[in-house]
CSV table of C-alpha atoms in Angstrom, one decimal:
chain,number,residue,atom,x,y,z
K,1,UNK,CA,-17.1,2.4,0.3
K,2,UNK,CA,-14.9,-0.5,-0.6
K,3,UNK,CA,-14.0,-3.1,1.9
K,4,UNK,CA,-11.3,-5.8,1.3
K,5,UNK,CA,-10.9,-8.9,3.4
K,6,UNK,CA,-7.8,-11.0,3.3
K,7,UNK,CA,-7.1,-14.6,4.5
K,8,UNK,CA,-5.1,-16.1,6.0
K,9,UNK,CA,-3.4,-13.7,8.3
K,10,UNK,CA,-0.4,-16.1,8.6
K,11,UNK,CA,0.8,-18.9,6.3
K,12,UNK,CA,3.6,-21.2,6.9
K,13,UNK,CA,4.9,-23.5,4.1
K,14,UNK,CA,7.9,-25.6,3.3
K,15,UNK,CA,10.3,-24.5,0.6
K,16,UNK,CA,9.1,-25.7,-2.7
K,17,UNK,CA,5.4,-25.9,-1.7
K,18,UNK,CA,2.8,-23.6,-3.1
K,19,UNK,CA,1.1,-20.7,-1.2
K,20,UNK,CA,-2.3,-19.2,-1.8
K,21,UNK,CA,-3.7,-16.0,-0.4
K,22,UNK,CA,-7.3,-15.0,-0.9
K,23,UNK,CA,-9.1,-11.7,-0.9
K,24,UNK,CA,-12.6,-10.6,-1.2
K,25,UNK,CA,-13.9,-7.1,-2.1
K,26,UNK,CA,-17.3,-5.5,-1.7
K,27,UNK,CA,-17.5,-2.7,-4.4
K,28,UNK,CA,-18.5,-4.1,-7.8
K,29,UNK,CA,-17.1,-0.8,-9.3
K,30,UNK,CA,-13.5,-1.8,-8.3
K,31,UNK,CA,-11.5,-2.6,-11.4
K,32,UNK,CA,-7.9,-2.7,-10.4
K,33,UNK,CA,-6.4,-5.3,-8.0
K,34,UNK,CA,-2.7,-5.2,-7.1
K,35,UNK,CA,-0.7,-7.3,-4.8
K,36,UNK,CA,2.1,-5.9,-2.7
K,37,UNK,CA,5.0,-7.6,-0.9
K,38,UNK,CA,6.4,-5.8,2.1
K,39,UNK,CA,9.7,-6.9,3.7
K,40,UNK,CA,10.7,-5.9,7.2
K,41,UNK,CA,11.4,-2.2,7.5
K,42,UNK,CA,10.6,-1.4,3.9
K,43,UNK,CA,7.7,0.0,1.9
K,44,UNK,CA,5.3,-2.2,0.0
K,45,UNK,CA,6.4,-3.2,-3.5
K,46,UNK,CA,4.1,-4.2,-6.3
K,47,UNK,CA,4.6,-7.8,-7.4
K,48,UNK,CA,1.7,-8.3,-9.7
K,49,UNK,CA,-1.6,-6.7,-10.5
K,50,UNK,CA,-4.7,-7.5,-12.5
K,51,UNK,CA,-7.5,-5.5,-14.0
K,52,UNK,CA,-11.2,-6.4,-14.1
K,53,UNK,CA,-11.2,-7.3,-17.8
K,54,UNK,CA,-8.7,-10.1,-17.2
K,55,UNK,CA,-9.4,-13.4,-15.3
K,56,UNK,CA,-5.8,-14.5,-14.7
K,57,UNK,CA,-2.3,-13.2,-15.0
K,58,UNK,CA,1.1,-14.9,-14.5
K,59,UNK,CA,4.6,-13.8,-13.9
K,60,UNK,CA,7.0,-16.6,-13.5
K,61,UNK,CA,6.2,-18.2,-10.1
K,62,UNK,CA,3.5,-15.8,-9.3
K,63,UNK,CA,-0.1,-15.7,-10.5
K,64,UNK,CA,-3.3,-13.9,-9.7
K,65,UNK,CA,-6.8,-14.9,-10.5
K,66,UNK,CA,-9.9,-12.8,-10.4
K,67,UNK,CA,-13.6,-13.9,-10.1
K,68,UNK,CA,-15.7,-10.8,-10.6
K,69,UNK,CA,-19.0,-12.6,-10.0
K,70,UNK,CA,-17.9,-13.8,-6.6
K,71,UNK,CA,-15.9,-10.6,-6.0
K,72,UNK,CA,-12.7,-12.4,-5.0
K,73,UNK,CA,-9.1,-12.6,-6.2
K,74,UNK,CA,-6.2,-14.8,-5.1
K,75,UNK,CA,-2.4,-14.8,-5.2
K,76,UNK,CA,-0.7,-18.0,-6.0
K,77,UNK,CA,3.0,-18.5,-5.4
K,78,UNK,CA,4.5,-21.8,-6.7
K,79,UNK,CA,7.9,-23.3,-5.8
K,80,UNK,CA,8.2,-21.1,-2.8
K,81,UNK,CA,11.7,-20.0,-1.6
K,82,UNK,CA,12.9,-18.6,1.7
K,83,UNK,CA,13.2,-15.2,0.1
K,84,UNK,CA,9.4,-15.2,-0.5
K,85,UNK,CA,9.0,-14.8,3.3
K,86,UNK,CA,7.4,-11.4,3.8
K,87,UNK,CA,4.0,-9.8,4.4
K,88,UNK,CA,1.7,-9.7,1.4
K,89,UNK,CA,-1.1,-7.2,0.9
K,90,UNK,CA,-4.0,-7.3,-1.6
K,91,UNK,CA,-5.7,-4.1,-2.6
K,92,UNK,CA,-8.7,-3.0,-4.7
K,93,UNK,CA,-9.6,0.3,-6.3
K,94,UNK,CA,-11.9,2.0,-8.8
K,95,UNK,CA,-9.2,3.6,-10.8
K,96,UNK,CA,-5.5,3.5,-9.8
K,97,UNK,CA,-5.1,5.8,-6.9
K,98,UNK,CA,-7.5,5.3,-3.9
K,99,UNK,CA,-6.3,1.8,-3.0
K,100,UNK,CA,-8.1,-0.1,-0.3
K,101,UNK,CA,-5.9,-2.7,1.3
K,102,UNK,CA,-6.5,-6.0,2.9
K,103,UNK,CA,-5.0,-6.6,6.4
K,104,UNK,CA,-2.0,-8.5,5.2
K,105,UNK,CA,-0.7,-12.1,5.2
K,106,UNK,CA,2.5,-13.0,6.8
K,107,UNK,CA,4.1,-15.8,4.7
K,108,UNK,CA,6.9,-17.8,6.2
K,109,UNK,CA,8.8,-20.2,4.0
K,110,UNK,CA,10.9,-22.7,5.9
K,111,UNK,CA,14.0,-24.3,4.3
R,1,UNK,CA,16.2,8.0,-9.9
R,2,UNK,CA,15.7,8.0,-6.1
R,3,UNK,CA,11.9,7.1,-6.5
R,4,UNK,CA,9.9,8.2,-3.5
R,5,UNK,CA,11.9,9.7,-0.6
R,6,UNK,CA,10.4,10.1,2.9
R,7,UNK,CA,12.0,12.0,5.8
R,8,UNK,CA,12.5,11.5,8.6
R,9,UNK,CA,12.6,7.7,9.0
R,10,UNK,CA,11.9,7.9,12.7
R,11,UNK,CA,10.3,10.5,14.9
R,12,UNK,CA,9.1,10.8,18.5
R,13,UNK,CA,6.7,13.5,19.4
R,14,UNK,CA,5.0,14.7,22.5
R,15,UNK,CA,1.3,15.0,22.6
R,16,UNK,CA,0.3,18.4,21.2
R,17,UNK,CA,3.4,18.9,19.2
R,18,UNK,CA,3.3,19.6,15.5
R,19,UNK,CA,5.5,18.3,12.7
R,20,UNK,CA,5.6,17.7,9.0
R,21,UNK,CA,6.4,14.5,7.3
R,22,UNK,CA,8.2,15.1,4.0
R,23,UNK,CA,7.7,13.2,0.8
R,24,UNK,CA,9.3,13.8,-2.6
R,25,UNK,CA,9.3,11.9,-5.8
R,26,UNK,CA,11.5,12.3,-8.9
R,27,UNK,CA,9.4,10.3,-11.4
R,28,UNK,CA,7.2,13.2,-12.6
R,29,UNK,CA,4.1,11.3,-11.2
R,30,UNK,CA,0.8,13.1,-11.1
R,31,UNK,CA,-0.7,11.2,-8.2
R,32,UNK,CA,0.6,11.2,-4.7
R,33,UNK,CA,-0.9,9.7,-1.6
R,34,UNK,CA,-0.3,9.2,2.2
R,35,UNK,CA,-1.2,6.0,4.0
R,36,UNK,CA,-0.8,4.9,7.6
R,37,UNK,CA,-0.1,1.4,8.6
R,38,UNK,CA,-1.2,0.0,11.9
R,39,UNK,CA,-0.8,-3.6,13.1
R,40,UNK,CA,-3.6,-5.8,11.9
R,41,UNK,CA,-5.2,-3.1,9.8
R,42,UNK,CA,-3.2,-3.0,6.6
R,43,UNK,CA,-2.7,0.4,5.0
R,44,UNK,CA,-5.3,3.1,5.1
R,45,UNK,CA,-5.5,6.2,2.9
R,46,UNK,CA,-5.1,9.5,4.7
R,47,UNK,CA,-5.0,12.1,1.9
R,48,UNK,CA,-4.2,12.1,-1.8
R,49,UNK,CA,-3.5,14.5,-4.6
R,50,UNK,CA,-4.2,14.2,-8.3
R,51,UNK,CA,-1.8,17.0,-9.2
R,52,UNK,CA,-0.3,20.3,-8.0
R,53,UNK,CA,-2.8,22.4,-6.2
R,54,UNK,CA,-5.4,19.6,-5.9
R,55,UNK,CA,-5.8,17.5,-2.7
R,56,UNK,CA,-8.6,15.3,-1.3
R,57,UNK,CA,-9.4,13.3,1.8
R,58,UNK,CA,-9.0,9.6,2.1
R,59,UNK,CA,-10.4,7.1,4.6
R,60,UNK,CA,-8.8,8.5,7.8
R,61,UNK,CA,-8.1,12.3,7.2
R,62,UNK,CA,-8.8,13.7,10.7
R,63,UNK,CA,-5.8,15.3,12.4
R,64,UNK,CA,-3.8,15.6,9.2
R,65,UNK,CA,-3.3,18.4,6.6
R,66,UNK,CA,-1.7,18.2,3.2
R,67,UNK,CA,-0.8,20.6,0.4
R,68,UNK,CA,0.7,20.1,-3.1
R,69,UNK,CA,2.4,23.2,-4.3
R,70,UNK,CA,4.7,21.3,-6.7
R,71,UNK,CA,4.5,18.0,-8.6
R,72,UNK,CA,7.5,16.6,-6.7
R,73,UNK,CA,6.5,17.3,-3.1
R,74,UNK,CA,3.6,16.2,-0.9
R,75,UNK,CA,4.1,17.0,2.8
R,76,UNK,CA,1.8,15.6,5.5
R,77,UNK,CA,1.3,17.9,8.5
R,78,UNK,CA,0.2,16.9,12.0
R,79,UNK,CA,-1.0,20.1,13.7
R,80,UNK,CA,-1.4,18.7,17.2
R,81,UNK,CA,-0.1,15.1,17.6
R,82,UNK,CA,-2.1,12.6,19.5
R,83,UNK,CA,-1.1,9.1,20.7
R,84,UNK,CA,-3.6,7.6,18.3
R,85,UNK,CA,-1.4,8.9,15.5
R,86,UNK,CA,1.4,6.6,16.5
R,87,UNK,CA,1.9,4.6,13.3
R,88,UNK,CA,4.1,4.0,10.3
R,89,UNK,CA,3.4,6.4,7.5
R,90,UNK,CA,3.9,5.7,3.8
R,91,UNK,CA,3.9,8.1,0.9
R,92,UNK,CA,3.2,6.7,-2.6
R,93,UNK,CA,3.2,8.1,-6.1
R,94,UNK,CA,1.8,6.9,-9.4
R,95,UNK,CA,0.7,8.3,-12.6
R,96,UNK,CA,1.5,8.5,-16.3
R,97,UNK,CA,5.2,8.1,-15.6
R,98,UNK,CA,4.6,4.8,-13.8
R,99,UNK,CA,1.4,3.6,-15.3
R,100,UNK,CA,-0.9,2.1,-12.7
R,101,UNK,CA,1.8,1.0,-10.3
R,102,UNK,CA,2.0,2.9,-7.0
R,103,UNK,CA,5.6,3.3,-5.8
R,104,UNK,CA,6.0,3.5,-2.0
R,105,UNK,CA,8.6,5.3,0.1
R,106,UNK,CA,10.5,3.5,2.9
R,107,UNK,CA,8.1,4.9,5.5
R,108,UNK,CA,8.3,7.1,8.6
R,109,UNK,CA,7.8,5.5,12.0
R,110,UNK,CA,6.1,8.0,14.3
R,111,UNK,CA,5.6,7.6,18.0
R,112,UNK,CA,3.5,10.1,19.9
R,113,UNK,CA,4.0,9.9,23.7
């Protein structure tokens, strides 16, 4: 089955810096790669996703890149703000339902 | 729209007790899923359903039962709770109504003593 690895487990940046979180997956059949943000005491919330027929997708300060050959995808957050502090999860699936999650990255943005 | 609603938010069980975690969605989504979240392990799929009357196992199904009698509800049953089932449980739904995005509930924090 699918296996998703996520790095780093913790990431500390200064406000205004960029943050990059990387994930690798094992199943070449996976075709959907979402990123979720989880704030303390809440459920995960989708922030951006990408499908396997696209190499990059941007939404304001957030971007995701996908390299199918290397089986890795990354989340890029530019101009970080304190409210970006949260735990971020990557996931992969073949289809949209059976998501396999990475182990999470705790991002801390210091003012 | 309430989205995905989970009850209860917190629960403490004794080993061997049974209980049902409730999940309801009001978005007319076809797909519903249950995940558990443990420290350092991300979220793992327990069971999922592609529609009323249809369920299937995920990655960690042992010790859990589900049923889907209506589109809106997808309860998760623990028949005989074990300390290893101490976790935070999340219900999610997605489908035509929401495209590909999975919407998660607020979670149920379960402690088995």
